[in-house]
Amino acid sequence: MPERTALEDILKRKGVLTDEQVSLVKVEQISTGKEVDEIIRERGWATDAQIYQAKAELLGVPFTSIDETDISREVIALIPESVARQYLLIPIKKVKDTLEVAMKDPLDLQVKEFLEAKTGLEIKPYLAVPSQIELAINAAYSAGIESEVRAALKETEEEIGELKKEVTSLKEIEEEIKRAPVARIVSTILQYAVKSRASDVHIEPQAQSTRVRYRIDGILRERLSLPKHVHPSLVSRIKILANLKIDEVRVPQDGRFMIYVDSGEVDLRVSTLPTSHGEKVVMRLLRKGTKVPSLPQLGLRGRALKIIEDSLAKTRGIVLVTGPTGSGKTTTLRTCLEMINSAKINIITLEDPVEYEIKGVNQVQINPQAGLTFASGLRSVLRQDPDVIMVGEIRDKETMELAIQAALTGHLVFSTLHTNSAAGAIPRLLDMGAEPFLLASTVDTVLAQRLVRTLCPKCRQKYKPEKEIVERFKRTLGQLLPPDSQKELVLYKAKGCEECNNEGYTSRMGIFEVLPVDEQVSQLILRRESSDKLEEAARKNGMVTMLQDGFLKVVEGVTTLEEVLRVAQE
């Protein structure tokens, strides 16, 4: 066991503090009487995680970093919310007869004994950062939604189970569901989704319960656990709202309905899927009437912004937006179309599905069952005298060839591809069978993007990163790193406050890389060069990569390093 020394000495041994900083801390501690960790935190010499890791070593207890998404509902249920908040602790894992608990004070034997008596389990305490514990409590217990749903469940428990056996006709079943408290539960689930800015709601049947998860700022978070017997009624209620067949549980179904909230209309796309424990339901929320963000508001700036604006001013060519599902491609295309939308040009879109309505634009919903695919739709669109065409996605050779043909005949074409980088789009099209000379003459710009969560400006915290991280920023950004940051790099981290619902983040923003198909890139396309060669040429001509754009936004305090690495790690 390591010899216990002072906190500052442990931080020095770990390479966090220098000899000079340790001396200054000791002098200030003697002269002011402040706690050592308070002095270090004020000076920004160490992060909370580093300080508490050193404290754990000092106290001889294990340290843990909390991720509330990994804590199961069953574990959370072992300790009441009131106890968790009073003693600032949270259960994190149950292993046989042992419950691992993250605590602000793991040496408090009275609390440990109280928890053992309460749970009937042996308690293994861990030290954790108090702010992390608080965030985890807010996320894991979600008092608001749980209490409202609990009240509805309690109201008439016997009526909310399986549909009554004597009810036989579909009409009677519908009436039964409408009367049951399950209608209130669905309403509460949707209200919470709107309030928490969720993009999707997942209602998932498990072996013993039904789990409700929300995708908030791109991250799935479990917020509710319901009794298993509620599930059939819950799904049936949603099916009635979405105009789906409630007696068909063996095949997937898709539908939609609309709700009205204070912020306006919200369109919900409903998808059901049979699983081994019952039907899973996913509802995607599309807020109507939301203001269209500008390109700078999306996160584009500098040279990348100028290239996109120049592309939008042209009357022919192909503009491609690439990235994985949920990376904001549709929003970027919507912004581009809004910018060029006028009574003087005919814009037609082919989408699957039509997510946002754009006033003055002819939007077509793809319907493969009726024979309306991207390819067949695009063929028809070309006979409608369009100036601008937006194809939701280039999925096959036929669609790709028609898009190229449209660009060759004097149309501006927008579309998306699922590739990891801007340079990767060209080889993907070549693999589909595109002729290099046609791509070189039609593709104008390729934009790749990801979404990162943006820090809450009210509670974000400054910190000085470790030496390795500073070196990584200098290596990645090179001359792009601002002069002030080259002297002393200061970054920001999430904390959490009332303003951001204790998340530490308030919304999302894009990080981008924009590759213009200039003369040099065209020559590489003709030679069928790899995506690495295309990216290398683009970087020499001044292209800022997605990772560099993300790092610049970290330096500016817009987001965190963890967020950028999560979505754009090379």
Coordinates of C-alpha atoms in Angstrom, one line a residue:
M1 CA 0.0 0.0 0.0
P2 CA 1.5 3.4 -1.0
E3 CA 2.6 5.7 1.8
R4 CA 0.0 8.3 2.6
T5 CA 1.3 11.8 2.0
A6 CA -0.3 15.2 1.5
L7 CA -2.8 15.7 -1.4
E8 CA -0.5 18.0 -3.3
D9 CA 2.4 15.5 -3.1
I10 CA 0.2 12.8 -4.6
L11 CA -0.7 15.2 -7.4
K12 CA 2.9 16.0 -7.9
R13 CA 3.8 12.3 -8.1
K14 CA 1.1 11.8 -10.7
G15 CA 2.6 14.6 -12.8
V16 CA -0.3 16.9 -12.3
L17 CA 1.5 19.6 -10.3
T18 CA 5.1 20.8 -10.6
D19 CA 7.5 21.3 -7.7
E20 CA 6.9 25.1 -7.9
Q21 CA 3.1 24.7 -7.8
V22 CA 3.4 22.4 -4.7
S23 CA 5.5 25.0 -2.9
L24 CA 3.0 27.7 -3.8
V25 CA 0.0 25.6 -2.6
K26 CA 1.7 24.9 0.8
V27 CA 2.6 28.6 1.3
E28 CA -1.0 29.7 0.4
Q29 CA -2.5 27.0 2.6
I30 CA -0.5 28.2 5.6
S31 CA -1.1 31.9 5.0
T32 CA -4.9 31.7 4.2
G33 CA -6.0 28.5 5.9
K34 CA -7.8 27.4 2.8
E35 CA -8.2 23.7 2.0
V36 CA -5.5 22.4 -0.4
D37 CA -8.0 21.1 -3.0
E38 CA -9.8 24.5 -3.0
I39 CA -6.5 26.3 -3.7
I40 CA -5.6 23.9 -6.6
R41 CA -9.2 24.2 -8.1
E42 CA -9.1 28.0 -7.9
R43 CA -5.8 28.1 -9.7
G44 CA -7.1 25.7 -12.4
W45 CA -4.1 23.4 -11.9
A46 CA -6.1 20.2 -11.8
T47 CA -9.5 18.9 -12.8
D48 CA -12.0 17.7 -10.2
A49 CA -11.5 14.1 -11.4
Q50 CA -7.7 14.4 -10.8
I51 CA -8.2 16.0 -7.3
Y52 CA -10.7 13.3 -6.2
Q53 CA -8.5 10.5 -7.6
A54 CA -5.7 11.8 -5.5
K55 CA -8.1 12.1 -2.5
A56 CA -9.1 8.5 -2.9
E57 CA -5.5 7.4 -2.8
L58 CA -5.0 9.6 0.3
L59 CA -8.0 8.0 2.1
G60 CA -7.2 4.5 0.9
V61 CA -10.6 4.0 -0.9
P62 CA -11.3 3.2 -4.6
F63 CA -12.3 6.0 -6.9
T64 CA -15.0 5.8 -9.6
S65 CA -16.1 8.0 -12.5
I66 CA -19.9 7.8 -12.9
D67 CA -21.8 7.3 -16.1
E68 CA -25.5 7.3 -15.3
T69 CA -26.3 5.6 -18.6
D70 CA -24.7 2.4 -17.2
I71 CA -26.7 2.3 -14.0
S72 CA -29.7 -0.1 -14.3
R73 CA -33.2 0.8 -13.0
E74 CA -33.1 -2.2 -10.6
V75 CA -29.9 -0.9 -8.9
I76 CA -31.4 2.7 -8.6
A77 CA -34.5 1.2 -7.0
L78 CA -32.4 -0.2 -4.1
I79 CA -31.8 3.3 -2.6
P80 CA -34.6 5.9 -2.3
E81 CA -34.0 9.3 -4.0
S82 CA -34.4 11.2 -0.7
V83 CA -31.5 9.2 0.8
A84 CA -29.3 9.6 -2.3
R85 CA -29.8 13.4 -2.2
Q86 CA -29.4 13.8 1.6
Y87 CA -26.1 12.0 1.7
L88 CA -25.0 12.7 -1.9
L89 CA -24.5 9.1 -3.0
I90 CA -25.8 6.9 -5.8
P91 CA -25.8 3.1 -6.2
I92 CA -23.8 2.1 -9.3
K93 CA -23.6 -1.7 -9.5
K94 CA -24.8 -4.9 -7.7
V95 CA -22.5 -7.8 -7.6
K96 CA -24.1 -10.9 -5.9
D97 CA -24.7 -9.7 -2.3
T98 CA -22.6 -6.5 -2.6
L99 CA -23.8 -3.1 -3.6
E100 CA -21.2 -0.7 -5.0
V101 CA -22.1 2.9 -4.0
A102 CA -20.5 6.2 -5.2
M103 CA -20.3 8.6 -2.3
K104 CA -19.2 12.1 -1.4
D105 CA -17.8 10.7 1.9
P106 CA -17.0 7.0 1.7
L107 CA -15.6 6.9 5.2
D108 CA -18.9 7.8 6.9
L109 CA -19.5 4.5 8.7
Q110 CA -23.0 5.5 10.0
V111 CA -24.3 6.1 6.4
K112 CA -22.7 2.8 5.3
E113 CA -24.4 0.9 8.2
F114 CA -27.7 2.6 7.4
L115 CA -27.5 1.6 3.8
E116 CA -26.7 -2.0 4.7
A117 CA -29.7 -2.2 7.0
K118 CA -31.9 -0.6 4.3
T119 CA -30.8 -2.8 1.4
G120 CA -29.9 -6.0 3.2
L121 CA -26.6 -6.0 1.1
E122 CA -23.0 -5.4 1.9
I123 CA -22.0 -1.9 0.9
K124 CA -18.7 -1.2 -1.0
P125 CA -18.2 2.6 -1.0
Y126 CA -16.3 4.5 -3.7
L127 CA -15.2 8.1 -3.8
A128 CA -16.6 10.1 -6.7
V129 CA -16.7 13.8 -7.8
P130 CA -19.7 15.3 -5.9
S131 CA -20.9 17.2 -9.0
Q132 CA -20.9 14.0 -11.0
I133 CA -23.0 12.3 -8.2
E134 CA -25.5 15.1 -8.3
L135 CA -25.8 14.9 -12.1
A136 CA -26.2 11.2 -11.9
I137 CA -29.0 11.5 -9.3
N138 CA -30.9 14.0 -11.4
A139 CA -30.6 11.8 -14.5
A140 CA -31.2 8.4 -12.8
Y141 CA -34.2 9.3 -10.6
S142 CA -36.0 11.7 -12.9
A143 CA -38.5 12.5 -10.1
G144 CA -40.9 14.5 -12.3
I145 CA -41.9 11.9 -14.8
E146 CA -41.7 9.0 -12.4
S147 CA -44.1 10.6 -9.9
E148 CA -46.7 11.5 -12.5
V149 CA -46.6 8.1 -14.1
R150 CA -46.7 6.4 -10.6
A151 CA -49.9 8.4 -9.8
A152 CA -51.5 7.2 -13.0
L153 CA -50.5 3.6 -12.2
K154 CA -51.9 3.8 -8.7
E155 CA -55.2 5.3 -9.8
T156 CA -56.7 2.1 -11.1
E157 CA -54.1 -0.7 -11.1
E158 CA -56.5 -3.4 -12.0
E159 CA -57.7 -1.5 -15.1
I160 CA -54.3 -0.9 -16.6
G161 CA -53.2 -4.5 -17.0
E162 CA -54.0 -6.7 -20.0
L163 CA -57.1 -5.8 -21.9
K164 CA -60.2 -7.3 -20.3
K165 CA -61.0 -10.8 -21.5
E166 CA -64.7 -10.0 -22.1
V167 CA -63.7 -7.1 -24.5
T168 CA -63.8 -8.6 -28.0
S169 CA -64.5 -6.0 -30.7
L170 CA -61.8 -3.5 -31.8
K171 CA -64.1 -0.6 -31.1
E172 CA -64.6 -1.8 -27.5
I173 CA -60.8 -2.3 -27.1
E174 CA -60.2 1.3 -28.3
E175 CA -62.7 2.7 -25.8
E176 CA -61.2 0.6 -23.0
I177 CA -57.7 2.0 -23.7
K178 CA -59.0 5.6 -23.9
R179 CA -60.6 5.2 -20.5
A180 CA -57.6 3.7 -18.8
P181 CA -54.9 5.7 -17.1
V182 CA -52.5 4.5 -19.8
A183 CA -53.7 7.5 -21.8
R184 CA -52.2 9.8 -19.1
I185 CA -49.0 7.8 -19.1
V186 CA -48.5 8.2 -22.8
S187 CA -49.3 11.9 -22.5
T188 CA -46.8 12.3 -19.6
I189 CA -44.1 10.4 -21.6
L190 CA -44.6 12.7 -24.6
Q191 CA -44.7 15.9 -22.5
Y192 CA -41.4 14.9 -20.9
A193 CA -40.0 14.3 -24.4
V194 CA -40.9 17.8 -25.6
K195 CA -39.7 19.4 -22.3
S196 CA -36.3 17.6 -22.4
R197 CA -35.7 18.4 -26.1
A198 CA -35.6 14.7 -27.0
S199 CA -35.4 13.7 -30.6
D200 CA -36.7 10.1 -30.1
V201 CA -38.6 8.1 -27.5
H202 CA -37.9 4.3 -27.2
I203 CA -40.5 2.1 -25.4
E204 CA -38.8 -1.2 -25.0
P205 CA -40.3 -4.4 -23.5
Q206 CA -37.9 -6.3 -21.2
A207 CA -38.2 -9.7 -19.5
Q208 CA -39.6 -8.2 -16.3
S209 CA -40.5 -4.6 -17.1
T210 CA -40.9 -2.0 -19.8
R211 CA -38.1 0.5 -20.3
V212 CA -38.6 4.1 -21.6
R213 CA -35.5 5.8 -23.0
Y214 CA -35.1 9.3 -24.5
R215 CA -32.5 10.4 -27.0
I216 CA -31.4 13.8 -25.8
D217 CA -28.7 15.7 -27.7
G218 CA -27.8 12.4 -29.4
I219 CA -27.4 10.4 -26.2
L220 CA -29.9 7.7 -25.1
R221 CA -31.0 8.1 -21.5
E222 CA -33.2 5.8 -19.5
R223 CA -35.8 7.8 -17.7
L224 CA -38.6 5.4 -16.7
S225 CA -39.3 1.8 -15.9
L226 CA -42.9 0.5 -16.0
P227 CA -44.5 -2.8 -14.9
K228 CA -44.5 -5.4 -17.6
H229 CA -48.4 -5.8 -17.6
V230 CA -48.7 -2.1 -18.7
H231 CA -46.9 -2.7 -22.0
P232 CA -49.7 -4.1 -24.3
S233 CA -52.1 -1.2 -23.3
L234 CA -49.3 1.3 -23.8
V235 CA -48.5 0.1 -27.3
S236 CA -52.2 -0.2 -28.2
R237 CA -52.8 3.5 -27.1
I238 CA -49.9 4.7 -29.3
K239 CA -51.1 2.6 -32.2
I240 CA -54.6 4.1 -32.0
L241 CA -53.0 7.6 -32.0
A242 CA -50.9 6.7 -35.1
N243 CA -53.7 5.0 -36.9
L244 CA -52.1 1.5 -36.9
K245 CA -53.6 -1.9 -36.6
I246 CA -53.8 -2.7 -32.8
D247 CA -54.5 -6.4 -33.4
E248 CA -51.4 -6.9 -35.6
V249 CA -48.4 -7.6 -33.4
R250 CA -46.4 -9.9 -35.7
V251 CA -45.1 -7.5 -38.3
P252 CA -43.5 -4.0 -38.1
Q253 CA -45.8 -1.0 -38.7
D254 CA -45.2 2.7 -39.4
G255 CA -47.5 5.6 -38.7
R256 CA -47.6 9.2 -37.5
F257 CA -49.7 11.6 -35.4
M258 CA -49.5 15.1 -34.2
I259 CA -49.6 16.7 -30.7
Y260 CA -50.0 20.3 -29.7
V261 CA -47.8 21.8 -27.0
D262 CA -47.0 25.4 -25.8
S263 CA -44.1 25.6 -28.2
G264 CA -46.2 24.7 -31.2
E265 CA -47.1 21.5 -33.2
V266 CA -44.9 18.4 -32.9
D267 CA -45.1 15.7 -35.5
L268 CA -44.4 12.2 -34.3
R269 CA -43.3 9.4 -36.5
V270 CA -44.1 6.0 -35.0
S271 CA -42.4 2.7 -35.7
T272 CA -43.2 -0.6 -34.1
L273 CA -41.1 -3.7 -34.2
P274 CA -41.9 -7.2 -32.8
T275 CA -39.2 -8.4 -30.3
S276 CA -38.9 -11.5 -28.2
H277 CA -40.6 -9.8 -25.2
G278 CA -43.2 -7.9 -27.2
E279 CA -43.5 -4.9 -29.5
K280 CA -40.9 -2.2 -29.3
V281 CA -42.1 1.4 -30.2
V282 CA -39.9 4.2 -31.3
M283 CA -41.3 7.7 -31.7
R284 CA -39.4 10.4 -33.5
L285 CA -40.3 14.0 -32.6
L286 CA -40.2 16.6 -35.4
R287 CA -41.0 20.1 -34.2
K288 CA -43.0 22.1 -36.7
G289 CA -42.5 25.8 -37.2
T290 CA -39.0 25.8 -35.7
K291 CA -36.9 28.6 -37.0
V292 CA -34.4 27.5 -39.7
P293 CA -30.9 28.0 -38.5
S294 CA -28.4 29.9 -40.7
L295 CA -25.2 28.1 -41.9
P296 CA -23.1 30.0 -39.2
Q297 CA -25.6 28.9 -36.5
L298 CA -25.1 25.3 -37.7
G299 CA -21.4 25.7 -37.0
L300 CA -20.0 26.5 -40.5
R301 CA -17.5 29.4 -40.7
G302 CA -14.4 30.7 -42.4
R303 CA -13.3 29.0 -45.7
A304 CA -15.8 26.2 -45.3
L305 CA -18.7 28.6 -45.1
K306 CA -17.5 30.5 -48.1
I307 CA -17.2 27.3 -50.2
I308 CA -20.8 26.3 -49.4
E309 CA -22.2 29.8 -50.1
D310 CA -20.4 29.8 -53.5
S311 CA -21.8 26.3 -54.3
L312 CA -25.4 27.6 -53.5
A313 CA -24.9 30.4 -55.9
K314 CA -24.3 28.1 -58.8
T315 CA -27.0 26.8 -61.2
R316 CA -25.6 23.3 -61.8
G317 CA -23.5 20.6 -60.1
I318 CA -23.9 18.2 -57.2
V319 CA -23.5 19.1 -53.5
L320 CA -23.2 16.1 -51.2
V321 CA -23.7 16.0 -47.5
T322 CA -22.2 13.0 -45.8
G323 CA -22.2 11.5 -42.3
P324 CA -23.8 8.7 -40.2
T325 CA -27.5 8.6 -39.3
G326 CA -28.4 11.3 -36.8
S327 CA -25.5 13.6 -37.8
G328 CA -27.8 16.5 -38.9
K329 CA -27.6 16.0 -42.7
T330 CA -31.3 16.8 -43.2
T331 CA -31.1 20.0 -41.2
T332 CA -28.1 21.2 -43.2
L333 CA -29.9 20.5 -46.5
R334 CA -33.0 22.2 -45.2
T335 CA -30.9 25.3 -44.4
C336 CA -29.3 25.2 -47.9
L337 CA -32.7 25.0 -49.6
E338 CA -34.2 27.8 -47.5
M339 CA -31.3 30.0 -48.5
I340 CA -31.9 29.6 -52.2
N341 CA -35.7 29.3 -52.0
S342 CA -37.5 32.0 -54.0
A343 CA -40.5 32.3 -56.4
K344 CA -38.1 32.5 -59.3
I345 CA -36.8 28.9 -59.1
N346 CA -38.6 25.5 -59.0
I347 CA -37.3 23.3 -56.1
I348 CA -38.4 19.7 -55.9
T349 CA -37.3 17.2 -53.2
L350 CA -37.5 13.5 -52.9
E351 CA -37.5 12.4 -49.2
D352 CA -37.9 9.3 -47.0
P353 CA -39.7 10.6 -45.0
V354 CA -40.5 14.3 -45.4
E355 CA -39.2 15.5 -42.1
Y356 CA -39.6 19.3 -42.4
E357 CA -42.1 21.2 -44.5
I358 CA -40.5 24.0 -46.5
K359 CA -42.9 26.7 -47.7
G360 CA -42.8 27.0 -51.5
V361 CA -40.9 23.8 -52.1
N362 CA -42.5 20.8 -53.8
Q363 CA -41.7 17.9 -51.4
V364 CA -42.3 14.3 -52.5
Q365 CA -42.6 11.4 -50.0
I366 CA -40.9 8.2 -51.2
N367 CA -43.2 5.1 -51.2
P368 CA -41.4 2.0 -52.4
Q369 CA -44.5 -0.2 -51.9
A370 CA -46.3 1.9 -54.5
G371 CA -43.3 1.9 -56.8
L372 CA -42.1 5.4 -55.9
T373 CA -38.4 5.0 -55.2
F374 CA -35.6 7.6 -55.3
A375 CA -34.7 6.4 -58.8
S376 CA -38.3 6.4 -60.3
G377 CA -39.2 9.6 -58.4
L378 CA -36.1 11.3 -59.8
R379 CA -36.9 10.2 -63.3
S380 CA -40.4 11.9 -62.9
V381 CA -39.0 15.0 -61.2
L382 CA -36.8 15.7 -64.3
R383 CA -39.9 16.0 -66.4
Q384 CA -41.3 18.7 -64.0
D385 CA -39.0 21.5 -65.2
P386 CA -36.9 21.7 -61.9
D387 CA -34.1 24.2 -61.2
V388 CA -33.0 22.5 -58.0
I389 CA -33.5 18.9 -57.0
M390 CA -32.9 17.4 -53.5
V391 CA -32.6 13.6 -53.4
G392 CA -32.8 12.3 -49.8
E393 CA -30.1 9.7 -50.3
I394 CA -28.1 8.2 -53.1
R395 CA -28.6 4.5 -52.3
D396 CA -28.0 2.7 -55.6
K397 CA -26.4 2.9 -59.0
E398 CA -29.6 4.0 -60.8
T399 CA -30.2 7.0 -58.5
M400 CA -26.5 8.0 -58.7
E401 CA -26.6 7.9 -62.5
L402 CA -29.8 10.0 -62.6
A403 CA -28.3 12.5 -60.2
I404 CA -25.2 12.9 -62.4
Q405 CA -27.4 13.2 -65.5
A406 CA -29.5 15.9 -63.8
A407 CA -26.3 17.9 -62.9
L408 CA -25.0 17.5 -66.5
T409 CA -28.2 18.9 -67.9
G410 CA -28.0 22.1 -65.9
H411 CA -29.6 21.3 -62.5
L412 CA -28.3 22.0 -59.0
V413 CA -28.6 18.6 -57.2
F414 CA -28.4 18.1 -53.4
S415 CA -28.1 14.7 -51.8
T416 CA -26.6 12.7 -48.9
L417 CA -24.3 9.7 -48.6
H418 CA -23.3 7.5 -45.6
T419 CA -19.6 8.0 -45.5
N420 CA -17.2 8.8 -42.6
S421 CA -15.4 11.7 -44.3
A422 CA -15.8 14.1 -47.2
A423 CA -13.0 12.5 -49.2
G424 CA -14.7 9.1 -48.7
A425 CA -17.7 10.1 -50.8
I426 CA -15.9 10.0 -54.1
P427 CA -14.6 6.4 -53.8
R428 CA -18.1 5.3 -52.6
L429 CA -19.6 6.7 -55.8
L430 CA -16.9 5.1 -57.9
D431 CA -17.7 1.8 -56.2
M432 CA -21.3 2.2 -57.2
G433 CA -20.2 2.3 -60.8
A434 CA -19.9 6.1 -61.5
E435 CA -17.5 7.1 -64.4
P436 CA -14.6 9.1 -63.0
F437 CA -14.8 11.8 -65.8
L438 CA -18.5 12.3 -65.0
L439 CA -17.9 12.7 -61.3
A440 CA -15.0 15.1 -61.9
S441 CA -17.2 17.4 -64.0
T442 CA -20.4 17.2 -61.9
V443 CA -19.6 17.0 -58.2
D444 CA -19.0 20.5 -56.9
T445 CA -18.7 20.2 -53.1
V446 CA -18.7 17.5 -50.5
L447 CA -19.5 18.4 -46.9
A448 CA -19.0 15.9 -44.0
Q449 CA -20.4 16.5 -40.6
R450 CA -21.1 15.3 -37.0
L451 CA -23.1 16.7 -34.2
V452 CA -21.5 17.6 -30.8
R453 CA -23.3 18.8 -27.7
T454 CA -22.6 22.5 -26.8
L455 CA -21.7 23.6 -23.3
C456 CA -24.1 25.5 -21.2
P457 CA -22.7 29.1 -21.1
K458 CA -24.0 29.6 -17.6
C459 CA -22.2 26.8 -15.8
R460 CA -19.2 25.7 -18.0
Q461 CA -15.9 25.5 -16.1
K462 CA -12.4 26.5 -17.1
Y463 CA -9.5 24.1 -16.6
K464 CA -5.9 23.7 -17.7
P465 CA -5.4 20.4 -19.6
E466 CA -2.6 17.9 -19.0
K467 CA 0.6 18.2 -21.0
E468 CA -0.3 15.3 -23.3
I469 CA -3.6 17.0 -24.3
V470 CA -1.8 20.3 -24.9
E471 CA 0.6 18.5 -27.2
R472 CA -2.2 16.8 -29.0
F473 CA -3.9 20.1 -29.7
K474 CA -0.7 21.6 -31.1
R475 CA -0.1 18.5 -33.2
T476 CA -3.6 18.4 -34.6
L477 CA -4.2 22.1 -35.2
G478 CA -0.7 23.4 -36.0
Q479 CA -0.9 26.9 -37.3
L480 CA -4.7 26.9 -36.8
L481 CA -4.2 27.1 -33.0
P482 CA -4.9 30.7 -31.9
P483 CA -1.7 32.5 -30.6
D484 CA -3.1 33.0 -27.1
S485 CA -3.8 29.2 -26.8
Q486 CA -0.3 28.4 -28.0
K487 CA 1.1 30.3 -25.0
E488 CA -1.4 28.8 -22.5
L489 CA -4.2 26.4 -23.5
V490 CA -7.4 26.8 -21.4
L491 CA -10.3 24.4 -22.1
Y492 CA -13.9 24.1 -20.6
K493 CA -15.8 21.2 -19.1
A494 CA -19.5 20.6 -18.4
K495 CA -20.8 21.1 -14.8
G496 CA -24.6 21.3 -14.7
C497 CA -27.1 23.9 -13.4
E498 CA -30.9 24.6 -13.4
E499 CA -30.6 26.4 -16.7
C500 CA -29.4 23.2 -18.5
N501 CA -31.4 20.7 -16.4
N502 CA -28.1 19.7 -14.7
E503 CA -26.8 18.2 -17.9
G504 CA -24.0 20.7 -18.5
Y505 CA -25.0 21.0 -22.2
T506 CA -27.8 23.0 -23.8
S507 CA -28.0 22.0 -27.5
R508 CA -26.0 20.7 -30.4
M509 CA -23.8 22.1 -33.1
G510 CA -22.1 20.7 -36.2
I511 CA -18.4 20.1 -36.8
F512 CA -17.6 20.0 -40.5
E513 CA -15.1 19.4 -43.2
V514 CA -15.8 20.8 -46.6
L515 CA -14.0 19.4 -49.7
P516 CA -14.4 21.5 -52.9
V517 CA -13.7 19.6 -56.1
D518 CA -11.1 21.9 -57.7
E519 CA -8.8 21.1 -60.6
Q520 CA -6.3 19.2 -58.5
V521 CA -9.0 17.0 -56.8
S522 CA -10.6 16.4 -60.3
Q523 CA -7.3 15.0 -61.6
L524 CA -7.1 12.6 -58.6
I525 CA -10.7 11.5 -59.3
L526 CA -9.8 10.8 -62.9
R527 CA -7.0 8.6 -61.7
R528 CA -9.3 6.8 -59.2
E529 CA -7.0 7.8 -56.3
S530 CA -7.9 6.7 -52.7
S531 CA -9.8 8.9 -50.2
D532 CA -6.5 9.4 -48.3
K533 CA -4.9 11.0 -51.4
L534 CA -8.0 13.1 -52.0
E535 CA -8.0 14.3 -48.3
E536 CA -4.2 15.0 -48.4
A537 CA -4.6 17.2 -51.5
A538 CA -7.6 19.0 -50.0
R539 CA -5.7 19.7 -46.7
K540 CA -2.8 21.1 -48.7
N541 CA -5.2 23.5 -50.3
G542 CA -6.5 24.7 -46.9
M543 CA -9.3 22.2 -46.0
V544 CA -9.9 22.1 -42.2
T545 CA -10.7 18.5 -41.2
M546 CA -13.6 17.6 -39.0
L547 CA -11.3 16.8 -36.1
Q548 CA -9.5 20.2 -36.5
D549 CA -12.9 22.0 -36.6
G550 CA -14.0 20.2 -33.5
F551 CA -10.7 21.0 -31.7
L552 CA -11.1 24.7 -32.6
K553 CA -14.6 24.7 -31.1
V554 CA -13.2 23.1 -28.0
V555 CA -10.6 25.9 -27.7
E556 CA -13.4 28.5 -28.1
G557 CA -15.3 26.9 -25.3
V558 CA -18.3 25.9 -27.4
T559 CA -17.9 22.2 -26.6
T560 CA -15.7 19.7 -24.7
L561 CA -12.8 17.5 -25.9
E562 CA -14.7 14.4 -24.8
E563 CA -17.6 15.4 -27.1
V564 CA -15.4 15.9 -30.2
L565 CA -13.5 12.6 -29.6
R566 CA -16.9 10.8 -29.1
V567 CA -18.1 11.6 -32.6
A568 CA -15.0 12.3 -34.6
Q569 CA -12.3 10.1 -33.2
E570 CA -9.9 9.1 -36.0

